[in-house]
PDB file of C-alpha atoms in Angstrom:
ATOM      1  CA  THR A   1      38.884  55.365 -84.878  1.00  0.00           C
ATOM      2  CA  GLN A   2      38.522  51.577 -84.855  1.00  0.00           C
ATOM      3  CA  LEU A   3      40.683  50.096 -82.107  1.00  0.00           C
ATOM      4  CA  LEU A   4      40.074  46.577 -83.313  1.00  0.00           C
ATOM      5  CA  GLU A   5      40.223  45.618 -86.982  1.00  0.00           C
ATOM      6  CA  GLN A   6      38.581  42.383 -88.040  1.00  0.00           C
ATOM      7  CA  SER A   7      39.206  40.552 -91.277  1.00  0.00           C
ATOM      8  CA  PRO A   8      37.737  39.444 -93.473  1.00  0.00           C
ATOM      9  CA  GLN A   9      34.535  41.475 -93.287  1.00  0.00           C
ATOM     10  CA  PHE A  10      32.556  38.842 -95.173  1.00  0.00           C
ATOM     11  CA  LEU A  11      33.172  35.138 -95.682  1.00  0.00           C
ATOM     12  CA  SER A  12      31.012  32.728 -97.640  1.00  0.00           C
ATOM     13  CA  ILE A  13      32.121  29.098 -97.661  1.00  0.00           C
ATOM     14  CA  GLN A  14      30.805  25.604 -98.229  1.00  0.00           C
ATOM     15  CA  GLU A  15      29.937  23.245 -95.403  1.00  0.00           C
ATOM     16  CA  GLY A  16      32.988  21.246 -94.342  1.00  0.00           C
ATOM     17  CA  GLU A  17      35.573  23.917 -95.141  1.00  0.00           C
ATOM     18  CA  ASN A  18      37.945  25.426 -92.587  1.00  0.00           C
ATOM     19  CA  LEU A  19      38.254  29.165 -91.972  1.00  0.00           C
ATOM     20  CA  THR A  20      40.157  31.677 -89.862  1.00  0.00           C
ATOM     21  CA  VAL A  21      38.990  35.095 -88.732  1.00  0.00           C
ATOM     22  CA  TYR A  22      41.445  37.706 -87.493  1.00  0.00           C
ATOM     23  CA  CYS A  23      41.232  40.493 -84.945  1.00  0.00           C
ATOM     24  CA  ASN A  24      44.107  42.992 -84.854  1.00  0.00           C
ATOM     25  CA  SER A  25      44.982  46.112 -82.915  1.00  0.00           C
ATOM     26  CA  SER A  26      47.932  48.351 -82.158  1.00  0.00           C
ATOM     27  CA  SER A  27      46.760  48.494 -78.532  1.00  0.00           C
ATOM     28  CA  VAL A  28      47.352  45.993 -75.756  1.00  0.00           C
ATOM     29  CA  PHE A  29      44.260  44.506 -74.141  1.00  0.00           C
ATOM     30  CA  SER A  30      43.997  42.932 -70.696  1.00  0.00           C
ATOM     31  CA  SER A  31      41.646  40.342 -72.177  1.00  0.00           C
ATOM     32  CA  LEU A  32      39.904  39.637 -75.435  1.00  0.00           C
ATOM     33  CA  GLN A  33      36.531  38.071 -76.067  1.00  0.00           C
ATOM     34  CA  TRP A  34      34.869  36.486 -79.074  1.00  0.00           C
ATOM     35  CA  TYR A  35      31.114  36.676 -79.582  1.00  0.00           C
ATOM     36  CA  ARG A  36      28.652  35.366 -82.129  1.00  0.00           C
ATOM     37  CA  GLN A  37      25.603  37.442 -83.013  1.00  0.00           C
ATOM     38  CA  GLU A  38      22.580  36.314 -84.999  1.00  0.00           C
ATOM     39  CA  PRO A  39      20.118  38.699 -86.691  1.00  0.00           C
ATOM     40  CA  GLY A  40      17.742  40.360 -84.238  1.00  0.00           C
ATOM     41  CA  GLU A  41      19.640  39.155 -81.193  1.00  0.00           C
ATOM     42  CA  GLY A  42      22.387  40.394 -78.919  1.00  0.00           C
ATOM     43  CA  PRO A  43      25.915  38.973 -79.068  1.00  0.00           C
ATOM     44  CA  VAL A  44      26.579  35.729 -77.193  1.00  0.00           C
ATOM     45  CA  LEU A  45      29.964  35.167 -75.591  1.00  0.00           C
ATOM     46  CA  LEU A  46      31.983  32.269 -77.003  1.00  0.00           C
ATOM     47  CA  VAL A  47      35.271  32.616 -75.147  1.00  0.00           C
ATOM     48  CA  THR A  48      37.518  34.952 -73.153  1.00  0.00           C
ATOM     49  CA  VAL A  49      41.304  34.801 -73.543  1.00  0.00           C
ATOM     50  CA  VAL A  50      43.510  36.511 -71.002  1.00  0.00           C
ATOM     51  CA  THR A  51      47.110  35.351 -71.264  1.00  0.00           C
ATOM     52  CA  GLY A  52      49.383  36.194 -74.197  1.00  0.00           C
ATOM     53  CA  GLY A  53      49.878  33.105 -76.356  1.00  0.00           C
ATOM     54  CA  GLU A  54      46.820  31.424 -74.877  1.00  0.00           C
ATOM     55  CA  VAL A  55      44.945  28.898 -77.017  1.00  0.00           C
ATOM     56  CA  LYS A  56      41.426  27.773 -76.169  1.00  0.00           C
ATOM     57  CA  LYS A  57      39.335  25.151 -77.922  1.00  0.00           C
ATOM     58  CA  LEU A  58      35.581  24.948 -77.970  1.00  0.00           C
ATOM     59  CA  LYS A  59      34.559  21.883 -79.990  1.00  0.00           C
ATOM     60  CA  ARG A  60      35.418  22.834 -83.610  1.00  0.00           C
ATOM     61  CA  LEU A  61      36.431  26.391 -82.676  1.00  0.00           C
ATOM     62  CA  THR A  62      40.011  27.301 -81.742  1.00  0.00           C
ATOM     63  CA  PHE A  63      40.820  30.721 -80.317  1.00  0.00           C
ATOM     64  CA  GLN A  64      44.299  32.162 -79.989  1.00  0.00           C
ATOM     65  CA  PHE A  65      45.506  35.308 -78.218  1.00  0.00           C
ATOM     66  CA  GLY A  66      48.700  36.838 -79.582  1.00  0.00           C
ATOM     67  CA  ASP A  67      51.851  36.839 -77.449  1.00  0.00           C
ATOM     68  CA  ALA A  68      51.741  40.630 -77.154  1.00  0.00           C
ATOM     69  CA  ARG A  69      47.986  40.624 -76.390  1.00  0.00           C
ATOM     70  CA  LYS A  70      47.270  42.846 -79.392  1.00  0.00           C
ATOM     71  CA  ASP A  71      45.718  40.333 -81.751  1.00  0.00           C
ATOM     72  CA  SER A  72      43.630  37.202 -81.825  1.00  0.00           C
ATOM     73  CA  SER A  73      42.315  34.629 -84.236  1.00  0.00           C
ATOM     74  CA  LEU A  74      39.338  32.317 -84.433  1.00  0.00           C
ATOM     75  CA  HIS A  75      39.675  29.125 -86.445  1.00  0.00           C
ATOM     76  CA  ILE A  76      36.674  26.971 -87.304  1.00  0.00           C
ATOM     77  CA  THR A  77      37.228  23.428 -88.495  1.00  0.00           C
ATOM     78  CA  ALA A  78      34.697  21.712 -90.770  1.00  0.00           C
ATOM     79  CA  ALA A  79      32.239  24.614 -90.746  1.00  0.00           C
ATOM     80  CA  GLN A  80      28.548  23.819 -90.552  1.00  0.00           C
ATOM     81  CA  PRO A  81      25.509  25.912 -91.584  1.00  0.00           C
ATOM     82  CA  GLY A  82      24.779  26.395 -87.866  1.00  0.00           C
ATOM     83  CA  ASP A  83      28.032  28.382 -87.618  1.00  0.00           C
ATOM     84  CA  THR A  84      26.514  31.112 -89.788  1.00  0.00           C
ATOM     85  CA  GLY A  85      26.439  34.469 -88.026  1.00  0.00           C
ATOM     86  CA  LEU A  86      28.360  37.632 -87.209  1.00  0.00           C
ATOM     87  CA  TYR A  87      31.577  36.983 -85.281  1.00  0.00           C
ATOM     88  CA  LEU A  88      32.765  39.867 -83.109  1.00  0.00           C
ATOM     89  CA  CYS A  89      35.938  40.307 -81.127  1.00  0.00           C
ATOM     90  CA  ALA A  90      35.986  42.653 -78.143  1.00  0.00           C
ATOM     91  CA  GLY A  91      39.015  43.854 -76.224  1.00  0.00           C
ATOM     92  CA  ARG A  92      38.904  44.955 -72.625  1.00  0.00           C
ATOM     93  CA  TYR A  93      40.585  48.316 -72.311  1.00  0.00           C
ATOM     94  CA  ASN A  94      40.908  50.838 -69.476  1.00  0.00           C
ATOM     95  CA  PHE A  95      39.364  48.459 -66.955  1.00  0.00           C
ATOM     96  CA  ASN A  96      35.698  49.194 -67.581  1.00  0.00           C
ATOM     97  CA  LYS A  97      35.416  49.309 -71.348  1.00  0.00           C
ATOM     98  CA  PHE A  98      35.074  46.745 -74.042  1.00  0.00           C
ATOM     99  CA  TYR A  99      35.876  47.830 -77.583  1.00  0.00           C
ATOM    100  CA  PHE A 100      34.301  45.747 -80.308  1.00  0.00           C
ATOM    101  CA  GLY A 101      35.552  45.138 -83.800  1.00  0.00           C
ATOM    102  CA  SER A 102      33.184  45.647 -86.728  1.00  0.00           C
ATOM    103  CA  GLY A 103      32.707  41.912 -87.132  1.00  0.00           C
ATOM    104  CA  THR A 104      33.083  39.143 -89.688  1.00  0.00           C
ATOM    105  CA  LYS A 105      29.884  38.022 -91.325  1.00  0.00           C
ATOM    106  CA  LEU A 106      30.128  34.280 -91.966  1.00  0.00           C
ATOM    107  CA  ASN A 107      27.790  32.356 -94.245  1.00  0.00           C
ATOM    108  CA  VAL A 108      28.179  28.587 -94.423  1.00  0.00           C
ATOM    109  CA  LYS A 109      26.331  27.065 -97.348  1.00  0.00           C
ATOM    110  CA  PRO A 110      25.014  23.503 -97.099  1.00  0.00           C
TER     111      PRO A 110
ATOM    112  CA  GLY B   1      15.910  32.082 -65.384  1.00  0.00           C
ATOM    113  CA  ALA B   2      14.927  34.995 -67.591  1.00  0.00           C
ATOM    114  CA  GLY B   3      17.564  36.725 -69.633  1.00  0.00           C
ATOM    115  CA  VAL B   4      18.080  40.427 -70.233  1.00  0.00           C
ATOM    116  CA  SER B   5      14.970  42.035 -71.662  1.00  0.00           C
ATOM    117  CA  GLN B   6      14.662  45.355 -73.463  1.00  0.00           C
ATOM    118  CA  THR B   7      11.621  47.408 -74.313  1.00  0.00           C
ATOM    119  CA  PRO B   8      10.417  48.484 -76.717  1.00  0.00           C
ATOM    120  CA  SER B   9      11.867  46.136 -79.298  1.00  0.00           C
ATOM    121  CA  ASN B  10      11.347  48.776 -81.978  1.00  0.00           C
ATOM    122  CA  LYS B  11      10.889  52.507 -81.710  1.00  0.00           C
ATOM    123  CA  VAL B  12      10.174  54.944 -84.528  1.00  0.00           C
ATOM    124  CA  THR B  13      10.292  58.624 -83.681  1.00  0.00           C
ATOM    125  CA  GLU B  14      10.632  61.951 -85.380  1.00  0.00           C
ATOM    126  CA  LYS B  15      13.683  64.157 -85.331  1.00  0.00           C
ATOM    127  CA  GLY B  16      13.697  66.356 -82.263  1.00  0.00           C
ATOM    128  CA  LYS B  17      11.580  64.075 -80.080  1.00  0.00           C
ATOM    129  CA  TYR B  18      12.530  62.543 -76.727  1.00  0.00           C
ATOM    130  CA  VAL B  19      12.799  58.763 -76.288  1.00  0.00           C
ATOM    131  CA  GLU B  20      13.336  56.383 -73.395  1.00  0.00           C
ATOM    132  CA  LEU B  21      14.704  52.877 -73.782  1.00  0.00           C
ATOM    133  CA  ARG B  22      14.350  50.369 -70.965  1.00  0.00           C
ATOM    134  CA  CYS B  23      16.579  47.500 -69.886  1.00  0.00           C
ATOM    135  CA  ASP B  24      15.676  44.771 -67.376  1.00  0.00           C
ATOM    136  CA  PRO B  25      18.885  42.943 -66.430  1.00  0.00           C
ATOM    137  CA  ILE B  26      19.168  39.414 -65.143  1.00  0.00           C
ATOM    138  CA  SER B  27      18.024  39.322 -61.522  1.00  0.00           C
ATOM    139  CA  GLY B  28      20.923  39.788 -59.127  1.00  0.00           C
ATOM    140  CA  HIS B  29      23.332  41.212 -61.687  1.00  0.00           C
ATOM    141  CA  THR B  30      25.001  44.303 -60.290  1.00  0.00           C
ATOM    142  CA  ALA B  31      26.770  45.439 -63.468  1.00  0.00           C
ATOM    143  CA  LEU B  32      24.877  46.850 -66.431  1.00  0.00           C
ATOM    144  CA  TYR B  33      26.160  48.152 -69.772  1.00  0.00           C
ATOM    145  CA  TRP B  34      24.615  50.079 -72.629  1.00  0.00           C
ATOM    146  CA  TYR B  35      25.987  49.808 -76.165  1.00  0.00           C
ATOM    147  CA  ARG B  36      24.940  51.224 -79.514  1.00  0.00           C
ATOM    148  CA  GLN B  37      25.282  49.171 -82.686  1.00  0.00           C
ATOM    149  CA  SER B  38      25.001  50.884 -86.060  1.00  0.00           C
ATOM    150  CA  LEU B  39      24.373  48.919 -89.227  1.00  0.00           C
ATOM    151  CA  GLY B  40      27.407  46.899 -90.241  1.00  0.00           C
ATOM    152  CA  GLN B  41      29.356  47.794 -87.099  1.00  0.00           C
ATOM    153  CA  GLY B  42      30.150  46.178 -83.806  1.00  0.00           C
ATOM    154  CA  PRO B  43      28.618  47.441 -80.555  1.00  0.00           C
ATOM    155  CA  GLU B  44      29.991  50.745 -79.287  1.00  0.00           C
ATOM    156  CA  PHE B  45      30.323  51.233 -75.534  1.00  0.00           C
ATOM    157  CA  LEU B  46      28.107  53.951 -74.057  1.00  0.00           C
ATOM    158  CA  ILE B  47      27.952  53.591 -70.274  1.00  0.00           C
ATOM    159  CA  TYR B  48      28.665  51.122 -67.468  1.00  0.00           C
ATOM    160  CA  PHE B  49      26.738  50.962 -64.167  1.00  0.00           C
ATOM    161  CA  GLN B  50      27.920  49.249 -61.025  1.00  0.00           C
ATOM    162  CA  GLY B  51      24.855  49.155 -58.797  1.00  0.00           C
ATOM    163  CA  THR B  52      23.043  52.477 -58.938  1.00  0.00           C
ATOM    164  CA  GLY B  53      26.000  54.567 -60.014  1.00  0.00           C
ATOM    165  CA  ALA B  54      27.481  55.183 -63.428  1.00  0.00           C
ATOM    166  CA  ALA B  55      31.035  53.898 -63.061  1.00  0.00           C
ATOM    167  CA  ASP B  56      32.001  54.988 -66.570  1.00  0.00           C
ATOM    168  CA  ASP B  57      29.893  57.201 -68.847  1.00  0.00           C
ATOM    169  CA  SER B  58      32.689  58.229 -71.162  1.00  0.00           C
ATOM    170  CA  GLY B  59      31.062  56.552 -74.164  1.00  0.00           C
ATOM    171  CA  LEU B  60      27.963  58.744 -74.175  1.00  0.00           C
ATOM    172  CA  PRO B  61      28.329  60.768 -77.407  1.00  0.00           C
ATOM    173  CA  ASN B  62      26.987  64.093 -76.094  1.00  0.00           C
ATOM    174  CA  ASP B  63      24.754  65.627 -73.441  1.00  0.00           C
ATOM    175  CA  ARG B  64      21.573  64.597 -75.269  1.00  0.00           C
ATOM    176  CA  PHE B  65      22.193  61.084 -73.944  1.00  0.00           C
ATOM    177  CA  PHE B  66      21.585  60.207 -70.316  1.00  0.00           C
ATOM    178  CA  ALA B  67      21.070  56.950 -68.443  1.00  0.00           C
ATOM    179  CA  VAL B  68      19.817  56.097 -64.973  1.00  0.00           C
ATOM    180  CA  ARG B  69      19.570  53.048 -62.777  1.00  0.00           C
ATOM    181  CA  PRO B  70      17.891  54.390 -59.621  1.00  0.00           C
ATOM    182  CA  GLU B  71      17.396  51.108 -57.735  1.00  0.00           C
ATOM    183  CA  GLY B  72      20.331  49.152 -59.090  1.00  0.00           C
ATOM    184  CA  SER B  73      18.189  46.976 -61.309  1.00  0.00           C
ATOM    185  CA  VAL B  74      16.207  48.389 -64.260  1.00  0.00           C
ATOM    186  CA  SER B  75      17.995  51.012 -66.329  1.00  0.00           C
ATOM    187  CA  THR B  76      16.624  53.632 -68.689  1.00  0.00           C
ATOM    188  CA  LEU B  77      18.577  55.240 -71.518  1.00  0.00           C
ATOM    189  CA  LYS B  78      17.172  58.653 -72.355  1.00  0.00           C
ATOM    190  CA  ILE B  79      17.803  60.521 -75.587  1.00  0.00           C
ATOM    191  CA  GLN B  80      16.711  64.140 -75.950  1.00  0.00           C
ATOM    192  CA  ARG B  81      16.205  66.026 -79.210  1.00  0.00           C
ATOM    193  CA  THR B  82      16.784  62.917 -81.280  1.00  0.00           C
ATOM    194  CA  GLU B  83      18.707  63.199 -84.545  1.00  0.00           C
ATOM    195  CA  ARG B  84      18.670  60.924 -87.588  1.00  0.00           C
ATOM    196  CA  GLY B  85      22.208  59.855 -86.721  1.00  0.00           C
ATOM    197  CA  ASP B  86      20.907  58.355 -83.463  1.00  0.00           C
ATOM    198  CA  SER B  87      19.221  55.590 -85.470  1.00  0.00           C
ATOM    199  CA  ALA B  88      20.796  52.311 -84.379  1.00  0.00           C
ATOM    200  CA  VAL B  89      20.225  49.222 -82.254  1.00  0.00           C
ATOM    201  CA  TYR B  90      20.698  49.994 -78.570  1.00  0.00           C
ATOM    202  CA  LEU B  91      21.930  46.952 -76.679  1.00  0.00           C
ATOM    203  CA  CYS B  92      21.920  46.384 -72.957  1.00  0.00           C
ATOM    204  CA  ALA B  93      24.046  43.778 -71.175  1.00  0.00           C
ATOM    205  CA  SER B  94      24.379  42.721 -67.561  1.00  0.00           C
ATOM    206  CA  SER B  95      26.926  40.735 -65.613  1.00  0.00           C
ATOM    207  CA  LEU B  96      26.945  39.286 -62.125  1.00  0.00           C
ATOM    208  CA  MET B  97      29.568  41.453 -60.500  1.00  0.00           C
ATOM    209  CA  GLY B  98      31.517  43.531 -62.983  1.00  0.00           C
ATOM    210  CA  VAL B  99      33.910  43.619 -65.862  1.00  0.00           C
ATOM    211  CA  GLU B 100      35.533  40.293 -64.960  1.00  0.00           C
ATOM    212  CA  GLU B 101      32.279  38.438 -65.512  1.00  0.00           C
ATOM    213  CA  THR B 102      30.439  37.281 -68.619  1.00  0.00           C
ATOM    214  CA  GLN B 103      28.188  39.923 -70.149  1.00  0.00           C
ATOM    215  CA  TYR B 104      24.725  38.706 -71.152  1.00  0.00           C
ATOM    216  CA  PHE B 105      23.130  40.801 -73.861  1.00  0.00           C
ATOM    217  CA  GLY B 106      19.507  41.606 -74.467  1.00  0.00           C
ATOM    218  CA  PRO B 107      17.998  41.532 -77.975  1.00  0.00           C
ATOM    219  CA  GLY B 108      18.248  45.305 -78.323  1.00  0.00           C
ATOM    220  CA  THR B 109      15.912  48.164 -79.154  1.00  0.00           C
ATOM    221  CA  ARG B 110      15.903  49.223 -82.792  1.00  0.00           C
ATOM    222  CA  LEU B 111      15.567  53.001 -82.867  1.00  0.00           C
ATOM    223  CA  LEU B 112      14.683  54.753 -86.108  1.00  0.00           C
ATOM    224  CA  VAL B 113      14.645  58.534 -86.170  1.00  0.00           C
ATOM    225  CA  LEU B 114      12.818  59.945 -89.180  1.00  0.00           C
TER     226      LEU B 114
END
């Protein structure tokens, strides 16, 4: 059972385009994290959102946590080839555990 | 400083064999996590250590899997009687204090069971 559903699974776009990745669940999470993972490496944390309705910006990346703390989105403005990678959301659940979604594989073509 | 390191980087074994995977966390980090990542999936939680003790081992799939962290630093994930379905990337992460802190991941050990 996948607690966190990510969409789309794959996304291939041209440099300069905007995109949004979604992370949805029927469960409530105390916090939600977004990671980026490159081939052969472990995930690297981009952001943690804690409060329902929270919006965080990291340069061209905007992260939003749903009001009910069940869903989140990642928006990238003017994507660049360096943004290419696997984007994972992870929800903190039952204090100790983080449940990861299956990821969105993003390819930004120059 | 050095990040999380994992050895070996790749491991090929035969069905039924025993394997040990090692994780060296960032120095001073008290929390350590093991995850398993199958192809095309996100990491799946296995076990969480706080210091020397396993605070949550509910993610271990069955009793063939066991992990230790005897001195509160290096951790070893042990898999007995390996099965082809155990093939995956095993990721280790550490954080300074616990679940409230940023997890830093190692590059993983790619396990292939033939």
